[in-house]
Short mmCIF file of C-alpha atoms in Angstrom, two decimals:
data_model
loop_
_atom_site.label_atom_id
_atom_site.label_comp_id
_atom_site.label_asym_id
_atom_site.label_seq_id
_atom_site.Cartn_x
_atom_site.Cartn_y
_atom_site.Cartn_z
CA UNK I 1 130.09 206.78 214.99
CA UNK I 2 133.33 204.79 214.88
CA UNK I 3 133.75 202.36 212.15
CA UNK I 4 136.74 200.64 212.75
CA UNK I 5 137.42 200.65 216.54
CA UNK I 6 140.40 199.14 218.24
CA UNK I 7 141.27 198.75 222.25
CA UNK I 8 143.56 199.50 223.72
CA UNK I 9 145.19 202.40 221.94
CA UNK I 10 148.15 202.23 223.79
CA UNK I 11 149.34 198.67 225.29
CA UNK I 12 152.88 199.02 227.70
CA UNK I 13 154.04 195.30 228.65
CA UNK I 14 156.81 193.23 229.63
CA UNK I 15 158.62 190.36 227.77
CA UNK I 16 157.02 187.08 228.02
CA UNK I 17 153.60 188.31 228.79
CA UNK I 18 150.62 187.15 226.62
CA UNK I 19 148.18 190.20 225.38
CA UNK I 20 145.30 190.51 223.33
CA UNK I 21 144.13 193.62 220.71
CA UNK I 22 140.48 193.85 220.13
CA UNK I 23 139.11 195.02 216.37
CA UNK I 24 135.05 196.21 215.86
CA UNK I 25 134.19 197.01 212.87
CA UNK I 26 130.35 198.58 212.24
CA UNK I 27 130.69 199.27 208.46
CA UNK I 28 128.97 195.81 207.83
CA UNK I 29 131.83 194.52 205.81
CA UNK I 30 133.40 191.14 204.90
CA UNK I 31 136.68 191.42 205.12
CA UNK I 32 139.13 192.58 207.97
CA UNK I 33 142.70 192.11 208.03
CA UNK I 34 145.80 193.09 210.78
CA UNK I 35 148.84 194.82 209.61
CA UNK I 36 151.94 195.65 212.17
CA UNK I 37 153.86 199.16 211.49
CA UNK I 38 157.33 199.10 212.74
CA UNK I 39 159.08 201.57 213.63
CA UNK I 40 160.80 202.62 210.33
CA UNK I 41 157.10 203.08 209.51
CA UNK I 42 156.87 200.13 206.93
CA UNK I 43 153.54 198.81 206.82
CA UNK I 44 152.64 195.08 206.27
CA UNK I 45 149.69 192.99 206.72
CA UNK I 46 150.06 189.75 209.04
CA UNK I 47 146.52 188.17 208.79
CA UNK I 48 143.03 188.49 206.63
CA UNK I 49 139.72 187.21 207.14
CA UNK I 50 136.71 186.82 204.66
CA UNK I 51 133.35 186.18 206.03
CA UNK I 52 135.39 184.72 209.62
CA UNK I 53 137.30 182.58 207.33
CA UNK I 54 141.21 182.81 207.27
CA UNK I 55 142.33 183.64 203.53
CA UNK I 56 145.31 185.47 204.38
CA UNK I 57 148.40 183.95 206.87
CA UNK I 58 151.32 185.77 205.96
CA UNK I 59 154.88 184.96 207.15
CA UNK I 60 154.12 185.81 210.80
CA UNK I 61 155.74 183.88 214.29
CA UNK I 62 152.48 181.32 215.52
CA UNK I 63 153.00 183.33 218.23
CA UNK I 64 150.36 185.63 216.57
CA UNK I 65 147.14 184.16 216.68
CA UNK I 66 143.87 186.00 215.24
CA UNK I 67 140.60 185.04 215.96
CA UNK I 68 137.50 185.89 214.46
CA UNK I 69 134.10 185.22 216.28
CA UNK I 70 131.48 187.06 213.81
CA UNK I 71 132.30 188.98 210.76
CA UNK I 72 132.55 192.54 212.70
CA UNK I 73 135.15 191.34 215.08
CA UNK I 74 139.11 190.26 214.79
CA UNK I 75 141.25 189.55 217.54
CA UNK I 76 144.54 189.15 217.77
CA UNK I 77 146.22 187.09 220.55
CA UNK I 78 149.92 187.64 221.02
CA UNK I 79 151.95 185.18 223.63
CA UNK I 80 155.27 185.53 224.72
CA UNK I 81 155.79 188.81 223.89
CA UNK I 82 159.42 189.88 222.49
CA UNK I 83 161.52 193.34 221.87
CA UNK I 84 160.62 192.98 218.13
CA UNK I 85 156.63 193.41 218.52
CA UNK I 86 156.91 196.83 219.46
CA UNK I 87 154.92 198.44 216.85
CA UNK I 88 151.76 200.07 216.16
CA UNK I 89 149.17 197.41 214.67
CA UNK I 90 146.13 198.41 212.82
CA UNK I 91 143.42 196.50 212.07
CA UNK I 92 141.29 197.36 209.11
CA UNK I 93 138.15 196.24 207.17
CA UNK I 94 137.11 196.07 203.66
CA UNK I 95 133.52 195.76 201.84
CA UNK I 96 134.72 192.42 200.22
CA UNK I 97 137.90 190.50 199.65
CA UNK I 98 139.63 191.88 196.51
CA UNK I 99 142.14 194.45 196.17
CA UNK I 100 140.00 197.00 194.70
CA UNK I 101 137.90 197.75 197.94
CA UNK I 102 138.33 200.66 199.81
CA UNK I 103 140.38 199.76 203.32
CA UNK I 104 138.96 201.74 206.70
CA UNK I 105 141.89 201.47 209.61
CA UNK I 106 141.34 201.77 212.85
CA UNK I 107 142.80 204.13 214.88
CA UNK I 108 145.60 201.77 215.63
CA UNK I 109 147.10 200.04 218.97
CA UNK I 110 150.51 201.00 219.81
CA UNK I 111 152.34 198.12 221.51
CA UNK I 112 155.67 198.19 223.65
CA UNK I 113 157.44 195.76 224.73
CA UNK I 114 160.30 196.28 227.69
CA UNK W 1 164.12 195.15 194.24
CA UNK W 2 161.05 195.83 196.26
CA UNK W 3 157.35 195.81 194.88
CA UNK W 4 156.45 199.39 195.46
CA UNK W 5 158.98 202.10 195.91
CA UNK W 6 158.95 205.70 196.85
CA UNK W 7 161.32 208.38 197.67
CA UNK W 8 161.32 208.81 201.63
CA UNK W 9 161.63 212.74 201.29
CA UNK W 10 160.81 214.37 203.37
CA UNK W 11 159.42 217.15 201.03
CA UNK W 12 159.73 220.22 202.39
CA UNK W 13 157.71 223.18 200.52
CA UNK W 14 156.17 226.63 200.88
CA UNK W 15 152.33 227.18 201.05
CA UNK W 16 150.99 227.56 197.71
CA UNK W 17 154.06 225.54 196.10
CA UNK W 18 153.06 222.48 193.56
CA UNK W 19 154.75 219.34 194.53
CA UNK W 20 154.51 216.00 192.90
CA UNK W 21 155.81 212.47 194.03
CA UNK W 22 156.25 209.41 192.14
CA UNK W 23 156.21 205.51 192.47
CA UNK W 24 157.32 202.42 190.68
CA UNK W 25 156.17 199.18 190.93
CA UNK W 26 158.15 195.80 189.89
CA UNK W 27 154.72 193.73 189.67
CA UNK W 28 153.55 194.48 185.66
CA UNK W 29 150.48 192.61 186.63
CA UNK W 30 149.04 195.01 189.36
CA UNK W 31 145.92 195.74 188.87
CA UNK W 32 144.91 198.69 191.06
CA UNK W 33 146.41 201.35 192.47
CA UNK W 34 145.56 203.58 195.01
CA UNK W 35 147.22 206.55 197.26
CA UNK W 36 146.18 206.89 201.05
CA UNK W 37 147.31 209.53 203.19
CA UNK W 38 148.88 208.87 206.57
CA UNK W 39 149.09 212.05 209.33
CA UNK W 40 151.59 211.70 212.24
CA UNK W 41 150.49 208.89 214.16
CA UNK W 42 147.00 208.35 212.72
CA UNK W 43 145.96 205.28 210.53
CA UNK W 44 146.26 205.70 206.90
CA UNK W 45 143.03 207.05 205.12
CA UNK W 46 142.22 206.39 201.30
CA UNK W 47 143.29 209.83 199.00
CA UNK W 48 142.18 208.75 195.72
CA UNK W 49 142.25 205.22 193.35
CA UNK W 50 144.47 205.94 190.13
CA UNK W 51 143.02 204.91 186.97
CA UNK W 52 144.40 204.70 183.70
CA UNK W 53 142.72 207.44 182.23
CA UNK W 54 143.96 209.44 185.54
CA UNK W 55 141.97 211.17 187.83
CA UNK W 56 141.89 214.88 189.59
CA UNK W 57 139.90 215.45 192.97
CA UNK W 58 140.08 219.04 193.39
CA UNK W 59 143.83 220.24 194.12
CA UNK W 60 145.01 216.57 193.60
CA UNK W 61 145.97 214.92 190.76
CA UNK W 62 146.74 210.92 190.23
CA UNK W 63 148.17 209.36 187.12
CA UNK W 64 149.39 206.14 186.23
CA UNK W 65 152.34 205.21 183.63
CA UNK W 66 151.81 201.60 183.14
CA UNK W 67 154.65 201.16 180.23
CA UNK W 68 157.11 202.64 182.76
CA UNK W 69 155.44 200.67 186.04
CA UNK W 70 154.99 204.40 187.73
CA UNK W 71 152.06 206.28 189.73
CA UNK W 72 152.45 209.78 190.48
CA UNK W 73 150.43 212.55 192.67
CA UNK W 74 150.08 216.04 192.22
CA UNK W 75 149.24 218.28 194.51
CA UNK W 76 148.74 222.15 193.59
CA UNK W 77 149.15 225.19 195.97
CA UNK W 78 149.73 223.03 198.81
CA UNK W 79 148.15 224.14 202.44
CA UNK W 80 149.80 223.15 205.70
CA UNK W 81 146.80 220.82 206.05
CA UNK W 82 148.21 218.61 203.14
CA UNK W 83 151.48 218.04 205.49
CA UNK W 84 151.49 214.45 205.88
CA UNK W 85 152.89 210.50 204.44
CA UNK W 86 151.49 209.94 201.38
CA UNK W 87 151.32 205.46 200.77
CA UNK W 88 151.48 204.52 197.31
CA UNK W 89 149.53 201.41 197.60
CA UNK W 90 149.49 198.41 194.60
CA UNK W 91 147.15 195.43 194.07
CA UNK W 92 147.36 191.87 192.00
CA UNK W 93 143.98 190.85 191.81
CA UNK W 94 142.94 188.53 195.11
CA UNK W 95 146.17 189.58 196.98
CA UNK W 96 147.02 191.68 199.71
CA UNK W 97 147.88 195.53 199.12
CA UNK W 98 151.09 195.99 198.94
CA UNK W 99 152.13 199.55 200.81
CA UNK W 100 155.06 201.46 199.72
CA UNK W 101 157.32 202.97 202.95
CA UNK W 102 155.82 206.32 202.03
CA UNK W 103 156.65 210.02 200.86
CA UNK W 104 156.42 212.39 203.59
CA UNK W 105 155.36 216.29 202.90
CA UNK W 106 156.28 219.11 205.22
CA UNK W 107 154.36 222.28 204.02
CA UNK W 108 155.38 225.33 205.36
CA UNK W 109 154.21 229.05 206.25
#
């Protein structure tokens, strides 16, 4: 069984296009956060949420736009794509909010943008 | 300077060979510390949590320096299998982790 799943795993698109990542998690956790990975491998997280509640909003364009609808899913809604997406973004979950907990990623989603 | 640093490598070292890698950490108030393992294009994965006392899971030892803001990880007679980015990861509390760039390890036959 999967516990963090992610779709698509690989997302090719054009400049200007609006796209969407899907996030499942089935570990029954409260937590779940986004992070981007560019391409010098650097990873940072863009958004948190705690029990579908935003608690984390890091310095990210509003062109990013996460949504959670229960506490096992987080979206995240990209418009207007640009060059500087391309990356691989992971989603990931945690038991509770705190930095002590554990964090399961997801397999990841691997965006470019041409 | 950045929160958590680490030497880039990458590490490259015979089968059987001990390696260690270190990192610092600017924030004297982290809290926890952690190293997760990251294989070519996979997500990261959780190694082991550092405590103060220091810990050892089987070939792998953690420790943490706090006086001199450091972690470190052992890892004795290395297998190809251990080839990989290690993450140094730091925590303050009710903050994000912060992830270091990463150490990568290229074990050979």
């Amino acid at each position: 069984d999967t516990a963090v799943s992610q779709t698509p795993k690989y997302l090719v698109t054009q400049m200007g296009n609006d796209k969407s990542i899907k996030c499942e998690q089935n570990l029954g956790h409260d937590t779940m956060y986004w992070y981007k990975q560019d391409s010098k491998k650097f990873l940072k997280i863009m958004f948190s949420y705690n029990n579908k509640e935003l608690i984390i909003n890091e310095t990210v364009p509003n062109r990013f736009s996460p949504k959670s609808p229960d506490k096992a899913h987080l979206n995240l809604h990209i418009n207007s794509l640009e060059l500087g997406d391309s990356a691989v973004y992971f989603c990931a979950s945690s038991q509770e909010w705190g930095g002590g907990y554990e964090q399961y990623f997801g397999p990841g989603t691997r965006l470019t943008v041409t | 300077r950045k929160e958590v640093e680490q030497d880039p490598g990458p590490f490259n070292v015979p089968e059987g060979a001990t390696v260690a890698f270190n990192c610092t950490y600017s924030n004297s108030a982290s809290q926890s510390f952690f190293w997760y393992r990251q294989d070519c294009r996979k997500e990261p994965k959780l190694l082991m949590s550092v405590y103060s006392s220091g810990n050892e899971d089987g070939r792998f030892t953690a420790q943490l320096n706090r006086a001199s803001q450091y972690i470190s990880l052992l890892i004795r007679d290395s297998k190809l299998s251990d080839s990989a980015t290690y993450l140094c990861v730091v925590n303050r509390g009710n903050t994000p982790l912060v992830f270091g760039k990463g150490t990568r390890l290229s074990v050979i036959a």
